[in-house]
Short mmCIF file of C-alpha atoms in Angstrom, two decimals:
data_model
loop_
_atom_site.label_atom_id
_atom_site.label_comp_id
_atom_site.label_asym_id
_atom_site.label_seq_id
_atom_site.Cartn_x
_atom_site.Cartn_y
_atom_site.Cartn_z
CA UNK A 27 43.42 1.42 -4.11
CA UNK A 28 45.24 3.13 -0.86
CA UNK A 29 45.09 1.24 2.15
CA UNK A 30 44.87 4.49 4.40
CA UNK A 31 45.25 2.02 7.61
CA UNK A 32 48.54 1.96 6.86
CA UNK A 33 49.38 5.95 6.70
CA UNK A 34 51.33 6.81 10.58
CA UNK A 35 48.55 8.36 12.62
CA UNK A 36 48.50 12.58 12.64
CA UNK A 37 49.30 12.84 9.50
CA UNK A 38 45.99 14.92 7.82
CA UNK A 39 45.23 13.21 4.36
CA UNK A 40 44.42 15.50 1.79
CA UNK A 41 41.37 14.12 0.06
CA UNK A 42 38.39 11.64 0.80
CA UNK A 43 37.19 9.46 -1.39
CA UNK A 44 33.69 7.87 -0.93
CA UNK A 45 31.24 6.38 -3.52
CA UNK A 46 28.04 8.06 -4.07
CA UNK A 47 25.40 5.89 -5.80
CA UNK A 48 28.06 3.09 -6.92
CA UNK A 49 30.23 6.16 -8.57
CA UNK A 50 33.61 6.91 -6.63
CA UNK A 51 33.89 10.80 -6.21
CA UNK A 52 37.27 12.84 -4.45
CA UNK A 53 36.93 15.50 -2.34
CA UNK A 54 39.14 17.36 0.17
CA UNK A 55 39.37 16.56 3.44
CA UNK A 56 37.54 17.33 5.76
CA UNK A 57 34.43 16.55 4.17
CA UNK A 58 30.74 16.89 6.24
CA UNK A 59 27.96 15.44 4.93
CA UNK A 60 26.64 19.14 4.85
CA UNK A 61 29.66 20.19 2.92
CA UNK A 62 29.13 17.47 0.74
CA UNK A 63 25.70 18.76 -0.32
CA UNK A 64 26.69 21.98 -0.75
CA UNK A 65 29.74 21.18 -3.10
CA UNK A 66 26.68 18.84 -4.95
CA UNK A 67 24.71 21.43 -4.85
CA UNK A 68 21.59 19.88 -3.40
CA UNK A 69 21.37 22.01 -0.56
CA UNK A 70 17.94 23.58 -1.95
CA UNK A 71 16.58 19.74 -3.01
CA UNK A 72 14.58 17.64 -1.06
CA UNK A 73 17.09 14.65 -0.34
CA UNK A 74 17.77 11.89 1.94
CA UNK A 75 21.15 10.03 2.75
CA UNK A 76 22.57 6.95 3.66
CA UNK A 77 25.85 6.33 4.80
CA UNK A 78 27.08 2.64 5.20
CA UNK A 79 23.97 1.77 5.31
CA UNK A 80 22.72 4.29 8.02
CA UNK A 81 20.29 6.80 7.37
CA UNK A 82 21.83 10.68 8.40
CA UNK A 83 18.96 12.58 9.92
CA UNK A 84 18.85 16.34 8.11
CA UNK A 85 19.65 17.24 11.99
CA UNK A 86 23.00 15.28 11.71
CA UNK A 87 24.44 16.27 8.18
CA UNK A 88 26.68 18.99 9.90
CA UNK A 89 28.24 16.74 12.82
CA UNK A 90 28.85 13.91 10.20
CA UNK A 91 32.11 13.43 8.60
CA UNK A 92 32.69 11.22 5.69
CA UNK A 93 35.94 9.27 5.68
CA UNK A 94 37.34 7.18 2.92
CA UNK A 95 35.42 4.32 1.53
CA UNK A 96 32.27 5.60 2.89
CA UNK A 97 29.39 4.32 0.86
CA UNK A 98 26.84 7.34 0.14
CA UNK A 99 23.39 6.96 -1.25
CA UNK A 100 21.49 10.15 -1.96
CA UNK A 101 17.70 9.91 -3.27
CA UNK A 102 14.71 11.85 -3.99
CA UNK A 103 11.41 11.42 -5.01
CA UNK A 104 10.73 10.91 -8.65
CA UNK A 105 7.66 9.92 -10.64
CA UNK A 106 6.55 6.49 -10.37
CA UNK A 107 3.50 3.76 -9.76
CA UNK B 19 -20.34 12.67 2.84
CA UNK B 20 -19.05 9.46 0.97
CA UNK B 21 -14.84 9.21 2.32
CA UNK B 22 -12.39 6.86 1.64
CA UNK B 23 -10.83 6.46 5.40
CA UNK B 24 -7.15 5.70 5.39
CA UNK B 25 -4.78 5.38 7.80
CA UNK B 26 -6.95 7.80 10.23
CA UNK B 27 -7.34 10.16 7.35
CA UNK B 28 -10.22 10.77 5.15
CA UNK B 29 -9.96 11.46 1.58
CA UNK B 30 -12.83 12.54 -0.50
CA UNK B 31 -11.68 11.14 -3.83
CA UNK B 32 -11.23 7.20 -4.26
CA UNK B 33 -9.05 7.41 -7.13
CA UNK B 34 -5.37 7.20 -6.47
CA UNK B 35 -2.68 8.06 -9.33
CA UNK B 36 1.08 7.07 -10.19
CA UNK B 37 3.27 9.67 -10.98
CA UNK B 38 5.04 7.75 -13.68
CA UNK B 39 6.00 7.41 -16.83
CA UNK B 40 4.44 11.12 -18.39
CA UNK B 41 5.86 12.99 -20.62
CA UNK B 42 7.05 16.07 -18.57
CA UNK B 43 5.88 17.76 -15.46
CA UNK B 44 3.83 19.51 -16.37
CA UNK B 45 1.57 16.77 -18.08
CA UNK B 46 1.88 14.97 -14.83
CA UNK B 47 0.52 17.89 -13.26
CA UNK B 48 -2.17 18.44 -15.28
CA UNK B 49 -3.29 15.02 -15.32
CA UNK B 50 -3.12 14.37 -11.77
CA UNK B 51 -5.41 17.80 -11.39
CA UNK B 52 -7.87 16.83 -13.72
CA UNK B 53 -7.81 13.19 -11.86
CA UNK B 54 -8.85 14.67 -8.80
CA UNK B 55 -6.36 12.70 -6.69
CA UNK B 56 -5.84 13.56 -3.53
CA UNK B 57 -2.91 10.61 -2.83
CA UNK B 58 -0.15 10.26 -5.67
CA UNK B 59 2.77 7.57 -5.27
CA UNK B 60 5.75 9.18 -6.02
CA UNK B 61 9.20 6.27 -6.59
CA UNK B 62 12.22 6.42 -4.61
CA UNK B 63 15.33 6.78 -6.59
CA UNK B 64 19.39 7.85 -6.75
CA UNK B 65 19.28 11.45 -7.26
CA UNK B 66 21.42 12.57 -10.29
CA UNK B 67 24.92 14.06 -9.28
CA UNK B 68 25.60 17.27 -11.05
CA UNK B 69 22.20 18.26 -12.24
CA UNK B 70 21.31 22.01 -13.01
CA UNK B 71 20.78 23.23 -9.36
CA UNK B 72 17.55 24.72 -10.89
CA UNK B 73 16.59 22.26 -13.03
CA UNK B 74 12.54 21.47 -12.11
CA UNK B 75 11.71 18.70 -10.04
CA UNK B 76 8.57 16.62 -9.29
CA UNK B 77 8.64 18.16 -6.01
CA UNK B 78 7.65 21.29 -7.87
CA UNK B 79 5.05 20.24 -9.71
CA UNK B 80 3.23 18.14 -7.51
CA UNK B 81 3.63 20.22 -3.76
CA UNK B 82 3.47 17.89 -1.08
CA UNK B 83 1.61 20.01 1.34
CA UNK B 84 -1.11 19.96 -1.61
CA UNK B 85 -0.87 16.15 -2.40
CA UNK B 86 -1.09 13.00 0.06
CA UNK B 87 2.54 11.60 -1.11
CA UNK B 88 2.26 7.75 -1.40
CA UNK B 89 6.01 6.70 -1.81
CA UNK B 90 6.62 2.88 -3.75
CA UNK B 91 9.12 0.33 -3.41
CA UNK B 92 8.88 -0.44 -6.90
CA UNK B 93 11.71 -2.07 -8.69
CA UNK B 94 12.15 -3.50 -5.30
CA UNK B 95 12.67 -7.28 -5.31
CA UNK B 96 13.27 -8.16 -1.78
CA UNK B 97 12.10 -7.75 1.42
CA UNK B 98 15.23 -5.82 2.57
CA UNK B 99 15.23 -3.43 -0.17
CA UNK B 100 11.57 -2.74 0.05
CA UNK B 101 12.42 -1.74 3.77
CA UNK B 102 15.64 0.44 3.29
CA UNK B 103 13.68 2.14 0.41
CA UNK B 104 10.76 3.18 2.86
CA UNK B 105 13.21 4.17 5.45
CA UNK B 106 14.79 6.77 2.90
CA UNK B 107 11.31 8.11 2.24
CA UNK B 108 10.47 8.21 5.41
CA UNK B 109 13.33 10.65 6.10
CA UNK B 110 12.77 12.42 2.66
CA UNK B 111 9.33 13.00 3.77
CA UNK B 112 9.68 14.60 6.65
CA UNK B 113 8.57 11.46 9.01
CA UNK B 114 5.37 10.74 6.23
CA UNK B 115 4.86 7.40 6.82
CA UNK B 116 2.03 6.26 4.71
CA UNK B 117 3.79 4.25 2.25
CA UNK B 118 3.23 1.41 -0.73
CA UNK B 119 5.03 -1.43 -0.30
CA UNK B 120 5.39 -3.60 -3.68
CA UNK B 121 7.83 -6.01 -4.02
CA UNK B 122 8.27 -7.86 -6.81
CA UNK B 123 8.90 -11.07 -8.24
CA UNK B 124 9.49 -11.49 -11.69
CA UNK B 125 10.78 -8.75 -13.99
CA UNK B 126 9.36 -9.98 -16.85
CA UNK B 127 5.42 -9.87 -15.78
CA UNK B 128 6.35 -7.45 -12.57
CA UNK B 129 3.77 -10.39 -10.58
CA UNK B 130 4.37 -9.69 -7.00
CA UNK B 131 6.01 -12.30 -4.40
CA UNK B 132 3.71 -12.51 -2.06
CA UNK B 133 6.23 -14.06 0.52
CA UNK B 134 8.83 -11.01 0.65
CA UNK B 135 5.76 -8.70 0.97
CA UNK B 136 4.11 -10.46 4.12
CA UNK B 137 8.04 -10.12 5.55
CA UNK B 138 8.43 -6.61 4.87
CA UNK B 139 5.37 -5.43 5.82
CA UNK B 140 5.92 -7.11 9.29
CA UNK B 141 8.74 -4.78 9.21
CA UNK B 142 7.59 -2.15 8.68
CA UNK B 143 4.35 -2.13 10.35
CA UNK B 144 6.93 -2.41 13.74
CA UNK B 145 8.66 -0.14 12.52
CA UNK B 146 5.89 2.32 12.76
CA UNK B 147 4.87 2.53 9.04
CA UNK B 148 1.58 2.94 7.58
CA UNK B 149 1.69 0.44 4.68
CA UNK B 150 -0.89 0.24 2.12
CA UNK B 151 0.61 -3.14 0.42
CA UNK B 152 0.19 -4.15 -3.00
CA UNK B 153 -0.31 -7.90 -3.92
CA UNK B 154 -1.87 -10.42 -5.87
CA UNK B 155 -6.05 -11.32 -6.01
CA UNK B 156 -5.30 -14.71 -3.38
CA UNK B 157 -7.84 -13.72 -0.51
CA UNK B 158 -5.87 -16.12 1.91
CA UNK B 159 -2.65 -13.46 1.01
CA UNK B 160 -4.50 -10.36 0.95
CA UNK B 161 -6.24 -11.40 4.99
CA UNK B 162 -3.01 -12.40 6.10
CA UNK B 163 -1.77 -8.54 4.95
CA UNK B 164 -4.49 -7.17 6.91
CA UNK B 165 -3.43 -8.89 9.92
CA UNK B 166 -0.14 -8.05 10.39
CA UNK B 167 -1.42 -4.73 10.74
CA UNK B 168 -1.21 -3.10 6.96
CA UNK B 169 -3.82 0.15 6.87
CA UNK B 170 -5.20 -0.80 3.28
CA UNK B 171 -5.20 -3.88 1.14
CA UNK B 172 -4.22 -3.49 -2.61
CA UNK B 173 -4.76 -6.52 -5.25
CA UNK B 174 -3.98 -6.22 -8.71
CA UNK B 175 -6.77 -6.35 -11.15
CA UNK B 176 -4.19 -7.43 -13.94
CA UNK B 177 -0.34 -7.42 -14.06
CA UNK B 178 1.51 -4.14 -13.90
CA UNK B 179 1.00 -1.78 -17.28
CA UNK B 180 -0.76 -4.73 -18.42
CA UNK B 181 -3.95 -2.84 -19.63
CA UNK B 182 -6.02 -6.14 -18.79
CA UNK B 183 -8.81 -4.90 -16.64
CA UNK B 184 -10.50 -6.76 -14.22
CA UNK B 185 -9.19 -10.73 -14.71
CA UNK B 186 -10.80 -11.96 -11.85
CA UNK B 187 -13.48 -10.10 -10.13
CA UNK B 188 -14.72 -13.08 -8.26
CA UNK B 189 -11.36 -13.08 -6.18
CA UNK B 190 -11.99 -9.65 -5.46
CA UNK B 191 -14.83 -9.87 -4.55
CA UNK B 192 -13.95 -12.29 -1.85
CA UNK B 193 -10.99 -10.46 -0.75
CA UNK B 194 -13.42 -7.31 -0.71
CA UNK B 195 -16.06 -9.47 1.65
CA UNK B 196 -13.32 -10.25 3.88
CA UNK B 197 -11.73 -7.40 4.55
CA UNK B 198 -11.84 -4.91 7.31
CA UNK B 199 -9.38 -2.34 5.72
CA UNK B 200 -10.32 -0.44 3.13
CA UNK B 201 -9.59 -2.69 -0.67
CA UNK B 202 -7.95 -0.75 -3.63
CA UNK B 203 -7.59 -2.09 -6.76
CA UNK B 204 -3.90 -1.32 -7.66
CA UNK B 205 -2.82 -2.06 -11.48
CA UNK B 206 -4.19 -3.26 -14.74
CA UNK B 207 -6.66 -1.31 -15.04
CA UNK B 208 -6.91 0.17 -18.83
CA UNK B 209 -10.27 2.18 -19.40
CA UNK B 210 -12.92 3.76 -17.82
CA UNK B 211 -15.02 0.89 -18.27
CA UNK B 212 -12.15 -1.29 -16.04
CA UNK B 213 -12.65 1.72 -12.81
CA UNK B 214 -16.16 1.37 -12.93
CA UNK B 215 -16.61 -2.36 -12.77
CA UNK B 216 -13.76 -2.37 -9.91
CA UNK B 217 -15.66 0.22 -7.68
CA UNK B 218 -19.31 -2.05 -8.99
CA UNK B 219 -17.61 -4.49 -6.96
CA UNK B 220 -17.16 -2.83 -3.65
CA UNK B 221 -13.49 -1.64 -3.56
CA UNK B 222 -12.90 1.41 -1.85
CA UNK B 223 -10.25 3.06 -4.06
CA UNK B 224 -8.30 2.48 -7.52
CA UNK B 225 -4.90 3.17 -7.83
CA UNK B 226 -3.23 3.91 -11.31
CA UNK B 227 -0.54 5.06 -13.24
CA UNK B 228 -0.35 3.60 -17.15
CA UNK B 229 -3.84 3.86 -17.98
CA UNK B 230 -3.81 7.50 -17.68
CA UNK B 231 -0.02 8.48 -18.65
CA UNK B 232 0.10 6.11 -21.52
CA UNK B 233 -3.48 7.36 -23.41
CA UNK B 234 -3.46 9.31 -26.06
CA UNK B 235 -4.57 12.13 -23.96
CA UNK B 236 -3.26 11.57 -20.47
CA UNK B 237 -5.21 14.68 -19.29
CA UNK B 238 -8.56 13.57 -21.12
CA UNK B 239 -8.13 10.10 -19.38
CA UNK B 240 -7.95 11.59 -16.31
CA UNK B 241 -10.93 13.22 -16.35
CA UNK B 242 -12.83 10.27 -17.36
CA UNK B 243 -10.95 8.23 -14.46
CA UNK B 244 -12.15 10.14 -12.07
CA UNK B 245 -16.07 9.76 -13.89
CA UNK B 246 -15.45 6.53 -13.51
CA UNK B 247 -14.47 5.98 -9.84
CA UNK B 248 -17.28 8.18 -8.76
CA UNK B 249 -20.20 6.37 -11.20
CA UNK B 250 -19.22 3.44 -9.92
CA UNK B 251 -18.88 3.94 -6.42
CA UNK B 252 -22.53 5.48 -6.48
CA UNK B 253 -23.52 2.21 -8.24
CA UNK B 254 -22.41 0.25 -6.11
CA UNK B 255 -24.01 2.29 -3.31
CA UNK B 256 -27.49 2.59 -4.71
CA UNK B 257 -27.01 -1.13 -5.32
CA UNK B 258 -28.01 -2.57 -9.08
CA UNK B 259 -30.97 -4.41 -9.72
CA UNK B 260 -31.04 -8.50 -10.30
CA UNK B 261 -29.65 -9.76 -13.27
CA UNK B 262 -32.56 -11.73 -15.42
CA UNK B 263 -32.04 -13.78 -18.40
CA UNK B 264 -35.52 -12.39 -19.44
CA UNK B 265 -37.92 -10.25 -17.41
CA UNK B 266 -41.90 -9.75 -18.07
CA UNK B 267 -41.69 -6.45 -16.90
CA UNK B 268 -41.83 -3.66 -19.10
CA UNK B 269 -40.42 0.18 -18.34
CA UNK B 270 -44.08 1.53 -19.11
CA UNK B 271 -47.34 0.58 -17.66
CA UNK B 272 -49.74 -2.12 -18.99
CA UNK B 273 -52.64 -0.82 -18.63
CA UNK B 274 -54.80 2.67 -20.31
CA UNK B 275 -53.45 1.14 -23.61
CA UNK B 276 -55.27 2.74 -26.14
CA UNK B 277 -56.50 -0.36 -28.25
#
């Protein structure tokens, strides 16, 4: 793993990587959450998000950035009892 | 007109269906028409990464501005889970908050733990939520649910997929004569015959999942579900006559007997 706290500040890092549902993922930087779900292609699917923890209102998916070691959760509704 | 009243809402059908465990979509669909449901639980769950972008989902089949969506915490063993679950939904949904809460104790028989339920639906219920709780038949549990402020009380009849029917309908009954929210029996149902003895009893509603998407014919069972729920709701409004071990009483009159 890269300790990025350790990269001299200014310098843009090329890629984020986050875990989404336990699995780590890489993507370029920057990453929104809505570019995220576009590059997932979920932007048509009913979803909902977590980030650390933190739900991300639909409102917010375009003002929030994902940096690295963000924990994502992304769910839906499935069949169940 | 006879309503279930939940949550501020009125329903016209008492029988409430899981979305679970069917074969496709389209069966669920079919079977939750035929079942007249009006409120389906739907589960929570990790959506998969790198699906086909058109690939159907239950969404589709089951529209939610048709269908009263009743999202579960099952699979949910604690308190916090159960919570974080219902928060996702919540924001899923669109601000729905009518929810299930289940959480569970024991993998094995899927019996609930009563003592992570009471905290989460404290939880929830200040956080707004309009929890319709699932638990076990102990009236002391199921009036202590009520309290904190959950909008319908749900024993089970028999464990989880168990197929058992009604194991104790005395403790329903009890929980039924205390209650001041409406009573649904949620799981273990099997049959018809299990729906109809529930509603005899006095509960309001019946939720379900197995005993329709595990028969034969799913969409058959439906249909016979919803018989069920509304025979014996009417029986237990028109209100059955005394049990007798023997009765001098026949069906036809005594007397102009021809001999």
């Amino acid at each position: 793993m890269v300790d990025f706290a350790f990269y001299p500040i200014g310098i843009q890092l090329e890629t984020v990587e986050l875990t989404i549902g336990g699995e780590p993922k890489r993507f370029d930087a920057p990453l929104s959450v809505s570019s995220l779900v576009e590059k997932l292609s979920l932007a048509n699917r009913r979803i909902a998000i977590e980030l650390n923890g933190e739900i991300v209102p639909r409102s917010r998916f375009d003002s929030t950035m994902i940096s690295s070691g963000d924990r994502m959760e992304i769910v839906t509704a499935v069949g169940g009892g | 007109m006879d309503m279930l009243d939940i949550a501020g809402k009125s329903y016209s059908s008492r029988l409430l269906v899981g979305t679970g465990k069917y074969r496709d979509f389209e069966e669920t669909r079919l079977a939750v028409e035929e079942s007249g449901a009006q409120i389906v639980t739907v589960a929570i769950r990790r959506t998969n990464i790198g699906q086909d972008k058109n690939e159907p989902s239950l969404l589709d089949a089951l529209p939610p501005s048709k269908y009263t969506y009743l999202p579960n915490t099952a699979g949910c063993y604690s308190a916090k889970d159960a919570v974080r679950t219902l928060m996702l939904a919540r924001e899923l949904l669109d601000g729905h908050d009518l929810v299930k809460l289940e959480v569970l104790g024991d993998p094995a028989t899927l019996y609930p733990n009563v003592i992570e339920t009471i905290s989460a639906a404290k939880t929830l219920v200040d956080e707004g939520f309009k929890v319709m709780v699932y638990t076990s038949d102990d009236p002391i549990v199921a009036k202590e649910l009520e309290e904190i402020g959950c909008v319908a009380v749900m024993p089970l009849a028999s464990l989880i997929g168990s197929g058992m029917g009604i194991l104790n309908p005395w403790n329903l009954s009890i929980i039924i004569e205390n209650a001041k929210v409406p009573v649904l029996v949620d799981a273990g149902v099997g049959t018809a015959s299990d729906a109809a003895i529930a509603m005899e009893l006095g509960c309001d509603g019946i939720l379900m999942n197995t005993a329709i998407a595990q028969a034969k014919n799913p969409i058959l069972m439906a249909s016979a579900m919803k018989k069920a729920v509304m025979a014996g709701r009417e029986a237990y409004l028109a209100g059955r006559m005394p049990k007798k071990y023997y009765s001098a009483s026949p069906s036809s009159p005594t007397s102009g007997m021809i001999s």
